[in-house]
XYZ file of C-alpha atoms in Angstrom:
285
model
C -209.660 46.522 -10.637
C -207.157 45.026 -12.668
C -208.471 41.733 -14.771
C -207.246 38.801 -14.012
C -206.868 36.029 -16.638
C -207.207 32.415 -15.349
C -204.638 29.769 -16.500
C -205.595 27.780 -18.896
C -206.884 24.219 -18.021
C -206.089 20.475 -19.318
C -209.804 20.232 -20.195
C -209.403 23.631 -22.330
C -207.714 21.788 -24.848
C -208.863 21.344 -28.299
C -210.069 17.752 -28.776
C -209.703 16.092 -32.498
C -213.417 15.934 -33.994
C -213.016 12.202 -35.171
C -214.678 10.960 -38.586
C -213.105 9.100 -41.355
C -212.945 12.497 -43.277
C -211.438 14.293 -40.320
C -208.537 11.612 -40.069
C -208.013 11.589 -43.518
C -207.579 15.204 -43.804
C -205.139 15.602 -40.970
C -203.199 12.989 -42.566
C -203.184 15.117 -45.697
C -202.039 17.628 -44.336
C -198.942 16.304 -41.996
C -198.202 14.160 -45.572
C -197.721 17.873 -46.967
C -195.634 18.875 -44.242
C -193.352 16.525 -44.645
C -193.275 16.363 -48.547
C -192.522 20.423 -48.421
C -189.652 19.038 -45.400
C -188.101 16.736 -47.842
C -188.254 19.000 -51.166
C -186.484 22.027 -48.574
C -183.725 19.142 -47.868
C -183.000 17.821 -51.408
C -180.326 15.852 -50.620
C -182.485 13.484 -48.293
C -184.267 12.270 -51.839
C -180.393 12.423 -53.431
C -178.959 10.202 -51.199
C -182.030 8.089 -50.996
C -182.289 7.345 -54.797
C -177.820 6.820 -54.988
C -177.824 3.860 -52.906
C -180.481 1.786 -55.241
C -178.405 2.825 -58.514
C -175.594 1.484 -56.965
C -177.051 -2.083 -56.105
C -178.311 -2.605 -59.626
C -174.993 -1.733 -61.049
C -172.898 -3.583 -58.773
C -175.057 -6.933 -58.819
C -175.545 -6.337 -63.228
C -172.033 -6.539 -63.610
C -170.148 -7.475 -60.587
C -172.253 -10.853 -59.346
C -174.175 -11.020 -62.596
C -171.876 -13.215 -64.258
C -171.048 -15.996 -61.345
C -174.880 -17.027 -60.768
C -176.410 -19.134 -62.906
C -180.222 -18.720 -63.327
C -182.566 -21.619 -63.637
C -183.889 -21.465 -66.875
C -181.808 -19.537 -68.659
C -179.887 -22.512 -70.490
C -176.683 -20.638 -69.184
C -177.366 -16.962 -70.308
C -175.100 -14.740 -68.312
C -177.473 -11.699 -69.119
C -180.516 -13.500 -67.589
C -179.735 -12.840 -63.967
C -179.709 -8.891 -64.622
C -184.014 -9.771 -65.109
C -183.400 -12.529 -62.503
C -182.392 -9.619 -59.569
C -184.354 -6.661 -60.814
C -187.779 -7.913 -58.470
C -185.134 -8.225 -55.539
C -183.353 -5.303 -55.953
C -187.141 -3.520 -56.450
C -188.038 -4.744 -53.138
C -185.125 -4.280 -51.299
C -185.095 -0.481 -52.121
C -188.701 0.393 -50.986
C -188.195 -2.232 -47.628
C -184.798 0.078 -46.374
C -187.107 3.369 -46.615
C -188.167 1.639 -43.136
C -184.689 3.277 -41.691
C -186.095 6.967 -43.301
C -189.106 6.427 -41.223
C -188.118 5.340 -37.915
C -185.722 7.923 -38.364
C -187.776 11.079 -39.154
C -190.062 10.341 -36.745
C -187.355 9.803 -34.303
C -186.367 13.329 -34.788
C -189.135 14.566 -34.477
C -189.430 12.773 -31.221
C -186.022 14.306 -30.126
C -186.887 17.657 -31.117
C -190.534 17.682 -29.577
C -192.404 17.839 -32.375
C -194.635 15.132 -31.359
C -195.631 16.327 -28.092
C -196.686 19.772 -29.902
C -198.863 17.942 -32.700
C -200.636 15.966 -29.852
C -202.105 19.390 -28.146
C -203.679 20.039 -31.670
C -207.210 19.098 -32.435
C -206.177 16.143 -34.784
C -206.553 12.703 -35.199
C -204.670 10.521 -33.170
C -202.717 8.631 -35.781
C -202.537 11.761 -38.271
C -199.075 12.174 -37.902
C -197.597 8.773 -38.297
C -199.748 8.169 -41.286
C -199.201 11.485 -42.900
C -195.192 10.244 -42.385
C -195.749 7.359 -44.114
C -197.679 8.925 -46.967
C -195.022 11.023 -47.577
C -191.986 8.308 -47.816
C -194.279 6.249 -50.118
C -194.059 9.234 -52.438
C -190.478 9.100 -51.862
C -190.507 5.513 -52.206
C -191.890 5.872 -55.869
C -189.736 8.979 -56.998
C -186.654 6.367 -56.192
C -188.367 3.200 -58.044
C -188.532 5.836 -61.306
C -185.238 6.597 -61.103
C -184.317 2.748 -60.766
C -186.724 1.792 -63.510
C -184.847 3.461 -65.586
C -181.381 2.121 -64.585
C -182.767 -1.090 -64.712
C -183.697 -0.857 -68.116
C -180.447 0.514 -69.172
C -178.510 -2.438 -67.972
C -180.824 -4.925 -69.793
C -184.169 -5.559 -67.467
C -187.457 -5.970 -69.668
C -191.108 -6.378 -69.154
C -192.678 -9.216 -70.914
C -196.362 -9.746 -69.695
C -197.467 -6.528 -70.617
C -198.299 -2.585 -68.909
C -200.635 -3.872 -66.638
C -199.189 -6.931 -65.233
C -196.133 -4.913 -64.567
C -197.812 -2.140 -63.015
C -199.698 -4.693 -60.847
C -196.622 -5.720 -59.678
C -194.701 -2.019 -59.034
C -198.293 -1.482 -56.992
C -197.526 -4.259 -54.818
C -194.118 -3.119 -54.250
C -195.228 -0.205 -53.456
C -197.966 -1.155 -50.993
C -195.068 -3.708 -49.580
C -192.455 -0.546 -48.986
C -195.824 1.358 -47.182
C -195.720 -1.549 -44.523
C -192.762 -1.227 -43.747
C -192.820 1.831 -42.961
C -195.172 1.347 -40.384
C -192.493 -0.965 -38.759
C -189.972 1.926 -39.138
C -192.769 4.035 -37.321
C -192.876 1.907 -34.099
C -188.890 1.693 -33.946
C -188.761 5.439 -34.380
C -191.253 6.146 -31.340
C -189.484 3.178 -29.402
C -185.819 4.667 -29.519
C -184.676 7.731 -27.994
C -182.344 9.188 -31.246
C -182.613 9.428 -35.219
C -179.081 7.710 -35.181
C -180.779 4.501 -33.148
C -183.791 4.516 -35.246
C -181.616 4.155 -38.545
C -179.619 1.222 -36.911
C -182.884 -0.607 -35.643
C -184.243 0.093 -39.066
C -181.805 -1.692 -40.905
C -180.223 -4.254 -38.969
C -182.914 -6.753 -39.327
C -183.754 -5.900 -42.674
C -180.337 -7.555 -44.194
C -181.012 -11.411 -43.016
C -184.471 -10.440 -44.172
C -183.393 -9.530 -47.591
C -180.954 -12.343 -48.047
C -182.618 -15.307 -46.713
C -184.966 -14.925 -49.536
C -185.539 -15.745 -53.438
C -184.412 -12.348 -53.824
C -180.658 -12.657 -55.134
C -180.413 -16.694 -55.789
C -182.850 -19.199 -56.130
C -183.657 -20.980 -52.965
C -183.065 -24.484 -53.679
C -179.532 -23.443 -53.486
C -180.075 -22.885 -49.836
C -179.974 -25.326 -47.077
C -183.025 -27.322 -46.628
C -184.366 -25.727 -43.170
C -183.553 -21.883 -45.049
C -185.155 -22.962 -47.837
C -188.735 -23.078 -46.043
C -187.572 -19.864 -44.073
C -187.235 -18.177 -47.281
C -190.453 -19.721 -48.904
C -192.549 -18.453 -45.926
C -190.826 -14.832 -46.030
C -193.325 -11.862 -47.371
C -190.571 -10.665 -48.640
C -189.955 -13.480 -50.989
C -193.488 -13.323 -51.505
C -193.371 -10.006 -53.070
C -190.331 -10.477 -55.220
C -191.505 -14.180 -56.925
C -195.045 -12.515 -57.329
C -193.048 -9.278 -59.261
C -190.917 -12.134 -60.919
C -194.194 -13.165 -63.139
C -195.862 -10.277 -63.105
C -192.742 -8.608 -64.687
C -192.450 -12.073 -66.868
C -188.877 -12.734 -65.355
C -189.362 -15.999 -64.341
C -187.680 -18.050 -66.661
C -187.964 -21.571 -64.364
C -190.724 -23.048 -62.933
C -190.955 -22.270 -58.811
C -189.409 -25.214 -57.081
C -190.957 -25.176 -53.960
C -194.800 -26.404 -53.152
C -194.989 -23.881 -50.202
C -198.126 -21.349 -50.408
C -196.886 -18.088 -50.924
C -194.668 -19.349 -53.980
C -197.762 -21.319 -55.865
C -199.581 -17.794 -55.262
C -197.136 -15.308 -54.672
C -199.443 -12.012 -55.887
C -202.241 -13.157 -52.765
C -199.463 -13.792 -50.512
C -197.680 -10.652 -51.076
C -201.267 -8.759 -50.446
C -201.870 -10.429 -47.540
C -198.652 -9.962 -45.932
C -198.745 -6.592 -46.492
C -202.253 -5.656 -45.386
C -201.139 -7.968 -42.094
C -198.053 -5.843 -41.269
C -199.983 -2.945 -42.004
C -202.649 -3.784 -39.846
C -200.720 -5.006 -36.678
C -197.812 -2.180 -36.974
C -199.830 0.581 -37.306
C -202.065 -0.559 -34.343
C -198.982 -0.937 -31.917
C -197.663 2.492 -33.277
C -200.946 4.870 -32.484
C -200.723 3.021 -29.478
C -197.144 4.280 -28.924
C -197.651 7.512 -29.984
C -200.375 7.890 -27.385
C -197.597 7.423 -24.641
C -194.415 8.436 -26.034
C -192.696 11.090 -24.398
């Protein structure tokens, strides 16, 4: 009698072991997979470095001479130090579009369905993607720091504080990558994810203290800028880098305690959008 094989049942699918150790292991495996993919497509990293370098040069040499900085005493070159915290923060948050596009591309190719059939932690695919994007953002930051030093930016309060500022920037970028993950899971194409990841970032970055002092804004927009999570990180970095030339005119709590505000904002964004992204991942098709 010929042997017959039973068709596999859904209940026979491998089940993840669970646990923190398993989740960390699976996330690192997925992060390695995405880093290998980036290494095989170097233009992704190269083009990601060109845009922030262009912003540094444009704001330093085109707009720098026309924008005054409080406490600079008419020194036109002071704007180059004032703007760099804003440029750094803008760069790490713009990585949101890349995270969303990458996840949307995996969705479009059906890879997400394959990953969900494997015995791995629920959020490992998304965590691995965001960790890989964090590594790419760190590489871009290194290039930007070199460019900033060339145009005249300096740190004045020591290396430890400067590293703390860079840590807040990377934490903000990691938090925003989870927003990109949710966008990537919610749209149908990578193109839509790229557009959806950028369209809301422009008002967020420009309605802030990144490029102009907030006291030059209308009263209503001053309050928006003062409580903007982006502004908190920018202000924290200015203080940690030693680039704040004059006291902050605002009495808003995030502007008076920017380092704590930046940390709390970033952690809150991670908790909220990681939860929403994992839920979306379970039901996405």
